[in-house]
Amino acid sequence: MIQRNSDRGARAHSLHWFAQWIAPMIIELLTREHRNIERLLAVLEHELDIFDRAARPDYEVIRAIIAYFEVYTEMYHHPQEDQVFARLKLRDPAAAARIGDLAREHQKGADRLRRVAQAVDCVLADREILRQDVDSIVRDFLAHERHHIMMEDREFFPAAATALRPGDWTEIALAQSRHKDPLFSDAMEARFEALRKHILQLEQEAEAERQ
């Protein structure tokens, strides 16, 4: 009997240690993905500025950015955030209420992304669409994404780190997708190769200007 209690205690201790390690790892991963998303938003804004000057932006890069949001952000990043938020609603309903309906915000972001994709398709197909309408659609997407990321960094992640219990983080980790980032990882997909090169080029140019 004493041995069984000892075994249970050891397992509980191991679980608690694992959760203490996994919680900051999950938040760090989500935060790192936010920084990567911000890099993509900066590239999209750069291409939009070119478009606004009546020049031709790199539409291959723009479409790759849209595809990244559709493939990785919507299918992997947001669902994991939704898992964390579901547990926050259980552990600290008041904090969750202050943050709002996260899943709905993610859906609204997906709707804005679709409008961006449709606007780009119209331009490429030479369908009638005003230049200022394209600018408005894309800038609306940029502004809302940046505001959403800022809110999650400042409010959502700290609230989750405080409120969630070890078992919550363990369940989130076990349900976590093993799919690797198709752009910002060693498993980069070929369709994003031009986008990665473009990001590195723009960042190198920006660094050169600062020196």
PDB file of C-alpha atoms in Angstrom:
ATOM      1  CA  MET A   1       0.000   0.000   0.000  1.00  0.00           C
ATOM      2  CA  ILE A   2       2.818   2.357   0.903  1.00  0.00           C
ATOM      3  CA  GLN A   3       4.568   1.435  -2.326  1.00  0.00           C
ATOM      4  CA  ARG A   4       1.435   2.187  -4.375  1.00  0.00           C
ATOM      5  CA  ASN A   5       1.033   5.586  -2.765  1.00  0.00           C
ATOM      6  CA  SER A   6       4.683   6.246  -3.435  1.00  0.00           C
ATOM      7  CA  ASP A   7       4.248   5.297  -7.101  1.00  0.00           C
ATOM      8  CA  ARG A   8       1.224   7.545  -7.409  1.00  0.00           C
ATOM      9  CA  GLY A   9       3.140  10.385  -5.825  1.00  0.00           C
ATOM     10  CA  ALA A  10       6.028   9.879  -8.201  1.00  0.00           C
ATOM     11  CA  ARG A  11       3.698   9.882 -11.214  1.00  0.00           C
ATOM     12  CA  ALA A  12       1.947  13.014  -9.967  1.00  0.00           C
ATOM     13  CA  HIS A  13       5.300  14.710  -9.460  1.00  0.00           C
ATOM     14  CA  SER A  14       6.417  13.731 -12.972  1.00  0.00           C
ATOM     15  CA  LEU A  15       3.161  15.013 -14.466  1.00  0.00           C
ATOM     16  CA  HIS A  16       3.480  18.309 -12.599  1.00  0.00           C
ATOM     17  CA  TRP A  17       7.093  18.718 -13.742  1.00  0.00           C
ATOM     18  CA  PHE A  18       6.110  17.929 -17.334  1.00  0.00           C
ATOM     19  CA  ALA A  19       3.295  20.490 -17.259  1.00  0.00           C
ATOM     20  CA  GLN A  20       5.583  23.160 -15.790  1.00  0.00           C
ATOM     21  CA  TRP A  21       7.945  22.562 -18.697  1.00  0.00           C
ATOM     22  CA  ILE A  22       5.307  22.255 -21.427  1.00  0.00           C
ATOM     23  CA  ALA A  23       3.229  25.341 -20.534  1.00  0.00           C
ATOM     24  CA  PRO A  24       5.903  27.937 -21.359  1.00  0.00           C
ATOM     25  CA  MET A  25       6.934  25.877 -24.383  1.00  0.00           C
ATOM     26  CA  ILE A  26       3.423  26.047 -25.879  1.00  0.00           C
ATOM     27  CA  ILE A  27       3.115  29.772 -25.204  1.00  0.00           C
ATOM     28  CA  GLU A  28       6.611  30.368 -26.603  1.00  0.00           C
ATOM     29  CA  LEU A  29       5.655  28.467 -29.761  1.00  0.00           C
ATOM     30  CA  LEU A  30       2.471  30.489 -30.254  1.00  0.00           C
ATOM     31  CA  THR A  31       4.381  33.716 -29.604  1.00  0.00           C
ATOM     32  CA  ARG A  32       7.079  32.752 -32.096  1.00  0.00           C
ATOM     33  CA  GLU A  33       4.387  32.048 -34.677  1.00  0.00           C
ATOM     34  CA  HIS A  34       3.006  35.532 -34.033  1.00  0.00           C
ATOM     35  CA  ARG A  35       6.399  37.035 -34.845  1.00  0.00           C
ATOM     36  CA  ASN A  36       6.494  35.024 -38.068  1.00  0.00           C
ATOM     37  CA  ILE A  37       2.999  36.185 -38.985  1.00  0.00           C
ATOM     38  CA  GLU A  38       4.079  39.785 -38.391  1.00  0.00           C
ATOM     39  CA  ARG A  39       6.921  39.263 -40.858  1.00  0.00           C
ATOM     40  CA  LEU A  40       4.403  38.121 -43.460  1.00  0.00           C
ATOM     41  CA  LEU A  41       2.147  41.085 -42.763  1.00  0.00           C
ATOM     42  CA  ALA A  42       5.114  43.417 -43.310  1.00  0.00           C
ATOM     43  CA  VAL A  43       5.847  41.779 -46.663  1.00  0.00           C
ATOM     44  CA  LEU A  44       2.184  42.009 -47.691  1.00  0.00           C
ATOM     45  CA  GLU A  45       2.144  45.697 -46.745  1.00  0.00           C
ATOM     46  CA  HIS A  46       5.325  46.255 -48.771  1.00  0.00           C
ATOM     47  CA  GLU A  47       3.713  44.678 -51.835  1.00  0.00           C
ATOM     48  CA  LEU A  48       0.541  46.717 -51.299  1.00  0.00           C
ATOM     49  CA  ASP A  49       2.591  49.935 -51.260  1.00  0.00           C
ATOM     50  CA  ILE A  50       4.006  48.941 -54.656  1.00  0.00           C
ATOM     51  CA  PHE A  51       0.463  48.281 -55.917  1.00  0.00           C
ATOM     52  CA  ASP A  52      -0.681  51.693 -54.642  1.00  0.00           C
ATOM     53  CA  ARG A  53       2.062  53.356 -56.692  1.00  0.00           C
ATOM     54  CA  ALA A  54       0.470  51.792 -59.798  1.00  0.00           C
ATOM     55  CA  ALA A  55       3.475  49.474 -60.172  1.00  0.00           C
ATOM     56  CA  ARG A  56       3.289  45.680 -60.321  1.00  0.00           C
ATOM     57  CA  PRO A  57       3.843  43.874 -57.005  1.00  0.00           C
ATOM     58  CA  ASP A  58       5.079  40.298 -56.778  1.00  0.00           C
ATOM     59  CA  TYR A  59       1.805  38.407 -57.040  1.00  0.00           C
ATOM     60  CA  GLU A  60       3.544  35.068 -56.541  1.00  0.00           C
ATOM     61  CA  VAL A  61       4.661  36.286 -53.117  1.00  0.00           C
ATOM     62  CA  ILE A  62       1.212  37.700 -52.309  1.00  0.00           C
ATOM     63  CA  ARG A  63      -0.523  34.447 -53.201  1.00  0.00           C
ATOM     64  CA  ALA A  64       2.009  32.484 -51.156  1.00  0.00           C
ATOM     65  CA  ILE A  65       1.219  34.667 -48.142  1.00  0.00           C
ATOM     66  CA  ILE A  66      -2.497  34.022 -48.602  1.00  0.00           C
ATOM     67  CA  ALA A  67      -1.831  30.283 -48.934  1.00  0.00           C
ATOM     68  CA  TYR A  68       0.266  30.293 -45.740  1.00  0.00           C
ATOM     69  CA  PHE A  69      -2.568  31.892 -43.780  1.00  0.00           C
ATOM     70  CA  GLU A  70      -5.042  29.417 -45.252  1.00  0.00           C
ATOM     71  CA  VAL A  71      -2.864  26.353 -44.653  1.00  0.00           C
ATOM     72  CA  TYR A  72      -0.987  26.947 -41.426  1.00  0.00           C
ATOM     73  CA  THR A  73      -2.576  29.822 -39.532  1.00  0.00           C
ATOM     74  CA  GLU A  74      -6.180  28.697 -39.998  1.00  0.00           C
ATOM     75  CA  MET A  75      -5.590  24.936 -39.759  1.00  0.00           C
ATOM     76  CA  TYR A  76      -2.948  24.728 -37.009  1.00  0.00           C
ATOM     77  CA  HIS A  77      -2.168  28.007 -35.221  1.00  0.00           C
ATOM     78  CA  HIS A  78      -5.714  29.157 -34.512  1.00  0.00           C
ATOM     79  CA  PRO A  79      -7.082  25.724 -33.506  1.00  0.00           C
ATOM     80  CA  GLN A  80      -4.339  25.404 -30.889  1.00  0.00           C
ATOM     81  CA  GLU A  81      -5.129  28.859 -29.532  1.00  0.00           C
ATOM     82  CA  ASP A  82      -8.793  27.832 -29.408  1.00  0.00           C
ATOM     83  CA  GLN A  83      -7.837  24.801 -27.279  1.00  0.00           C
ATOM     84  CA  VAL A  84      -6.018  27.025 -24.803  1.00  0.00           C
ATOM     85  CA  PHE A  85      -8.911  29.485 -24.728  1.00  0.00           C
ATOM     86  CA  ALA A  86     -11.473  26.735 -24.088  1.00  0.00           C
ATOM     87  CA  ARG A  87      -9.605  25.820 -20.915  1.00  0.00           C
ATOM     88  CA  LEU A  88      -9.212  29.457 -19.920  1.00  0.00           C
ATOM     89  CA  LYS A  89     -13.012  29.806 -20.017  1.00  0.00           C
ATOM     90  CA  LEU A  90     -13.222  26.937 -17.523  1.00  0.00           C
ATOM     91  CA  ARG A  91     -10.471  28.174 -15.195  1.00  0.00           C
ATOM     92  CA  ASP A  92     -11.033  31.948 -15.323  1.00  0.00           C
ATOM     93  CA  PRO A  93     -14.345  32.903 -16.963  1.00  0.00           C
ATOM     94  CA  ALA A  94     -13.844  36.581 -16.116  1.00  0.00           C
ATOM     95  CA  ALA A  95     -10.503  36.728 -17.928  1.00  0.00           C
ATOM     96  CA  ALA A  96     -11.993  34.882 -20.901  1.00  0.00           C
ATOM     97  CA  ALA A  97     -14.915  37.333 -20.995  1.00  0.00           C
ATOM     98  CA  ARG A  98     -12.508  40.278 -21.097  1.00  0.00           C
ATOM     99  CA  ILE A  99     -10.762  38.728 -24.090  1.00  0.00           C
ATOM    100  CA  GLY A 100     -14.041  38.028 -25.908  1.00  0.00           C
ATOM    101  CA  ASP A 101     -15.065  35.340 -28.367  1.00  0.00           C
ATOM    102  CA  LEU A 102     -11.690  34.194 -29.696  1.00  0.00           C
ATOM    103  CA  ALA A 103     -13.065  31.572 -32.084  1.00  0.00           C
ATOM    104  CA  ARG A 104     -15.385  34.173 -33.612  1.00  0.00           C
ATOM    105  CA  GLU A 105     -12.470  36.581 -34.031  1.00  0.00           C
ATOM    106  CA  HIS A 106     -10.508  33.842 -35.788  1.00  0.00           C
ATOM    107  CA  GLN A 107     -13.466  33.236 -38.110  1.00  0.00           C
ATOM    108  CA  LYS A 108     -13.755  36.944 -38.881  1.00  0.00           C
ATOM    109  CA  GLY A 109     -10.041  36.957 -39.697  1.00  0.00           C
ATOM    110  CA  ALA A 110     -10.572  34.046 -42.093  1.00  0.00           C
ATOM    111  CA  ASP A 111     -13.411  35.977 -43.756  1.00  0.00           C
ATOM    112  CA  ARG A 112     -11.170  39.028 -44.200  1.00  0.00           C
ATOM    113  CA  LEU A 113      -8.466  36.785 -45.678  1.00  0.00           C
ATOM    114  CA  ARG A 114     -10.962  35.430 -48.212  1.00  0.00           C
ATOM    115  CA  ARG A 115     -11.819  38.981 -49.235  1.00  0.00           C
ATOM    116  CA  VAL A 116      -8.116  39.655 -49.772  1.00  0.00           C
ATOM    117  CA  ALA A 117      -7.810  36.511 -51.916  1.00  0.00           C
ATOM    118  CA  GLN A 118     -10.874  37.476 -53.952  1.00  0.00           C
ATOM    119  CA  ALA A 119      -9.544  41.005 -54.523  1.00  0.00           C
ATOM    120  CA  VAL A 120      -6.184  39.661 -55.713  1.00  0.00           C
ATOM    121  CA  ASP A 121      -7.936  37.190 -58.015  1.00  0.00           C
ATOM    122  CA  CYS A 122      -9.960  40.048 -59.497  1.00  0.00           C
ATOM    123  CA  VAL A 123      -6.809  42.036 -60.222  1.00  0.00           C
ATOM    124  CA  LEU A 124      -5.043  39.078 -61.804  1.00  0.00           C
ATOM    125  CA  ALA A 125      -8.095  38.194 -63.915  1.00  0.00           C
ATOM    126  CA  ASP A 126      -8.480  41.842 -65.060  1.00  0.00           C
ATOM    127  CA  ARG A 127     -11.970  41.952 -63.603  1.00  0.00           C
ATOM    128  CA  GLU A 128     -13.337  45.360 -62.735  1.00  0.00           C
ATOM    129  CA  ILE A 129     -12.278  46.425 -59.241  1.00  0.00           C
ATOM    130  CA  LEU A 130     -11.205  49.838 -58.009  1.00  0.00           C
ATOM    131  CA  ARG A 131      -7.601  50.213 -56.868  1.00  0.00           C
ATOM    132  CA  GLN A 132      -8.723  51.957 -53.690  1.00  0.00           C
ATOM    133  CA  ASP A 133     -11.068  49.055 -52.930  1.00  0.00           C
ATOM    134  CA  VAL A 134      -8.171  46.604 -53.137  1.00  0.00           C
ATOM    135  CA  ASP A 135      -6.125  48.867 -50.876  1.00  0.00           C
ATOM    136  CA  SER A 136      -8.990  49.130 -48.371  1.00  0.00           C
ATOM    137  CA  ILE A 137      -9.565  45.357 -48.246  1.00  0.00           C
ATOM    138  CA  VAL A 138      -5.898  44.508 -47.723  1.00  0.00           C
ATOM    139  CA  ARG A 139      -5.244  47.279 -45.184  1.00  0.00           C
ATOM    140  CA  ASP A 140      -8.331  46.207 -43.216  1.00  0.00           C
ATOM    141  CA  PHE A 141      -6.867  42.700 -43.040  1.00  0.00           C
ATOM    142  CA  LEU A 142      -3.448  44.022 -41.974  1.00  0.00           C
ATOM    143  CA  ALA A 143      -4.872  46.271 -39.251  1.00  0.00           C
ATOM    144  CA  HIS A 144      -7.129  43.626 -37.726  1.00  0.00           C
ATOM    145  CA  GLU A 145      -4.423  40.930 -37.757  1.00  0.00           C
ATOM    146  CA  ARG A 146      -1.943  43.208 -36.002  1.00  0.00           C
ATOM    147  CA  HIS A 147      -4.499  44.294 -33.408  1.00  0.00           C
ATOM    148  CA  HIS A 148      -5.519  40.673 -32.807  1.00  0.00           C
ATOM    149  CA  ILE A 149      -1.921  39.536 -32.315  1.00  0.00           C
ATOM    150  CA  MET A 150      -1.242  42.410 -29.912  1.00  0.00           C
ATOM    151  CA  MET A 151      -4.312  41.506 -27.835  1.00  0.00           C
ATOM    152  CA  GLU A 152      -3.318  37.858 -27.613  1.00  0.00           C
ATOM    153  CA  ASP A 153       0.273  38.677 -26.650  1.00  0.00           C
ATOM    154  CA  ARG A 154      -0.724  41.192 -23.971  1.00  0.00           C
ATOM    155  CA  GLU A 155      -3.914  39.665 -22.565  1.00  0.00           C
ATOM    156  CA  PHE A 156      -4.685  36.123 -23.693  1.00  0.00           C
ATOM    157  CA  PHE A 157      -1.327  34.392 -23.241  1.00  0.00           C
ATOM    158  CA  PRO A 158      -0.581  35.925 -19.787  1.00  0.00           C
ATOM    159  CA  ALA A 159      -4.104  35.036 -18.598  1.00  0.00           C
ATOM    160  CA  ALA A 160      -3.711  31.446 -19.801  1.00  0.00           C
ATOM    161  CA  ALA A 161      -0.267  31.120 -18.218  1.00  0.00           C
ATOM    162  CA  THR A 162      -1.751  32.200 -14.870  1.00  0.00           C
ATOM    163  CA  ALA A 163      -5.055  30.319 -14.897  1.00  0.00           C
ATOM    164  CA  LEU A 164      -4.495  26.972 -16.593  1.00  0.00           C
ATOM    165  CA  ARG A 165      -3.592  23.940 -14.493  1.00  0.00           C
ATOM    166  CA  PRO A 166      -0.865  21.358 -15.158  1.00  0.00           C
ATOM    167  CA  GLY A 167      -3.395  18.852 -16.492  1.00  0.00           C
ATOM    168  CA  ASP A 168      -4.716  21.429 -18.967  1.00  0.00           C
ATOM    169  CA  TRP A 169      -1.295  21.973 -20.500  1.00  0.00           C
ATOM    170  CA  THR A 170      -0.662  18.244 -20.654  1.00  0.00           C
ATOM    171  CA  GLU A 171      -3.917  17.664 -22.570  1.00  0.00           C
ATOM    172  CA  ILE A 172      -3.138  20.544 -24.937  1.00  0.00           C
ATOM    173  CA  ALA A 173       0.343  19.135 -25.580  1.00  0.00           C
ATOM    174  CA  LEU A 174      -1.023  15.656 -26.259  1.00  0.00           C
ATOM    175  CA  ALA A 175      -3.561  17.063 -28.744  1.00  0.00           C
ATOM    176  CA  GLN A 176      -0.996  19.293 -30.409  1.00  0.00           C
ATOM    177  CA  SER A 177      -0.515  18.787 -34.135  1.00  0.00           C
ATOM    178  CA  ARG A 178       2.845  17.414 -35.227  1.00  0.00           C
ATOM    179  CA  HIS A 179       2.546  19.318 -38.508  1.00  0.00           C
ATOM    180  CA  LYS A 180       5.605  21.501 -39.047  1.00  0.00           C
ATOM    181  CA  ASP A 181       5.444  25.088 -40.173  1.00  0.00           C
ATOM    182  CA  PRO A 182       5.548  24.967 -44.011  1.00  0.00           C
ATOM    183  CA  LEU A 183       7.537  28.218 -44.239  1.00  0.00           C
ATOM    184  CA  PHE A 184       9.465  28.916 -41.041  1.00  0.00           C
ATOM    185  CA  SER A 185      10.939  25.484 -40.360  1.00  0.00           C
ATOM    186  CA  ASP A 186      13.377  22.960 -41.768  1.00  0.00           C
ATOM    187  CA  ALA A 187      10.368  21.297 -43.434  1.00  0.00           C
ATOM    188  CA  MET A 188       9.701  24.247 -45.731  1.00  0.00           C
ATOM    189  CA  GLU A 189       7.385  23.391 -48.611  1.00  0.00           C
ATOM    190  CA  ALA A 190       8.583  24.165 -52.144  1.00  0.00           C
ATOM    191  CA  ARG A 191       5.641  26.461 -52.899  1.00  0.00           C
ATOM    192  CA  PHE A 192       6.860  28.856 -50.200  1.00  0.00           C
ATOM    193  CA  GLU A 193      10.488  28.999 -51.345  1.00  0.00           C
ATOM    194  CA  ALA A 194      10.067  32.260 -53.284  1.00  0.00           C
ATOM    195  CA  LEU A 195       8.306  33.828 -50.301  1.00  0.00           C
ATOM    196  CA  ARG A 196      11.087  32.893 -47.896  1.00  0.00           C
ATOM    197  CA  LYS A 197      13.713  34.342 -50.248  1.00  0.00           C
ATOM    198  CA  HIS A 198      11.650  37.517 -50.573  1.00  0.00           C
ATOM    199  CA  ILE A 199      11.347  37.865 -46.793  1.00  0.00           C
ATOM    200  CA  LEU A 200      15.090  37.454 -46.307  1.00  0.00           C
ATOM    201  CA  GLN A 201      15.841  39.948 -49.068  1.00  0.00           C
ATOM    202  CA  LEU A 202      13.542  42.618 -47.611  1.00  0.00           C
ATOM    203  CA  GLU A 203      14.918  42.084 -44.108  1.00  0.00           C
ATOM    204  CA  GLN A 204      18.494  42.363 -45.380  1.00  0.00           C
ATOM    205  CA  GLU A 205      17.630  45.577 -47.222  1.00  0.00           C
ATOM    206  CA  ALA A 206      15.992  47.009 -44.108  1.00  0.00           C
ATOM    207  CA  GLU A 207      19.045  46.086 -42.017  1.00  0.00           C
ATOM    208  CA  ALA A 208      21.368  47.731 -44.552  1.00  0.00           C
ATOM    209  CA  GLU A 209      19.314  50.931 -44.393  1.00  0.00           C
ATOM    210  CA  ARG A 210      19.606  51.025 -40.594  1.00  0.00           C
ATOM    211  CA  GLN A 211      23.407  50.812 -40.698  1.00  0.00           C
TER     212      GLN A 211
END
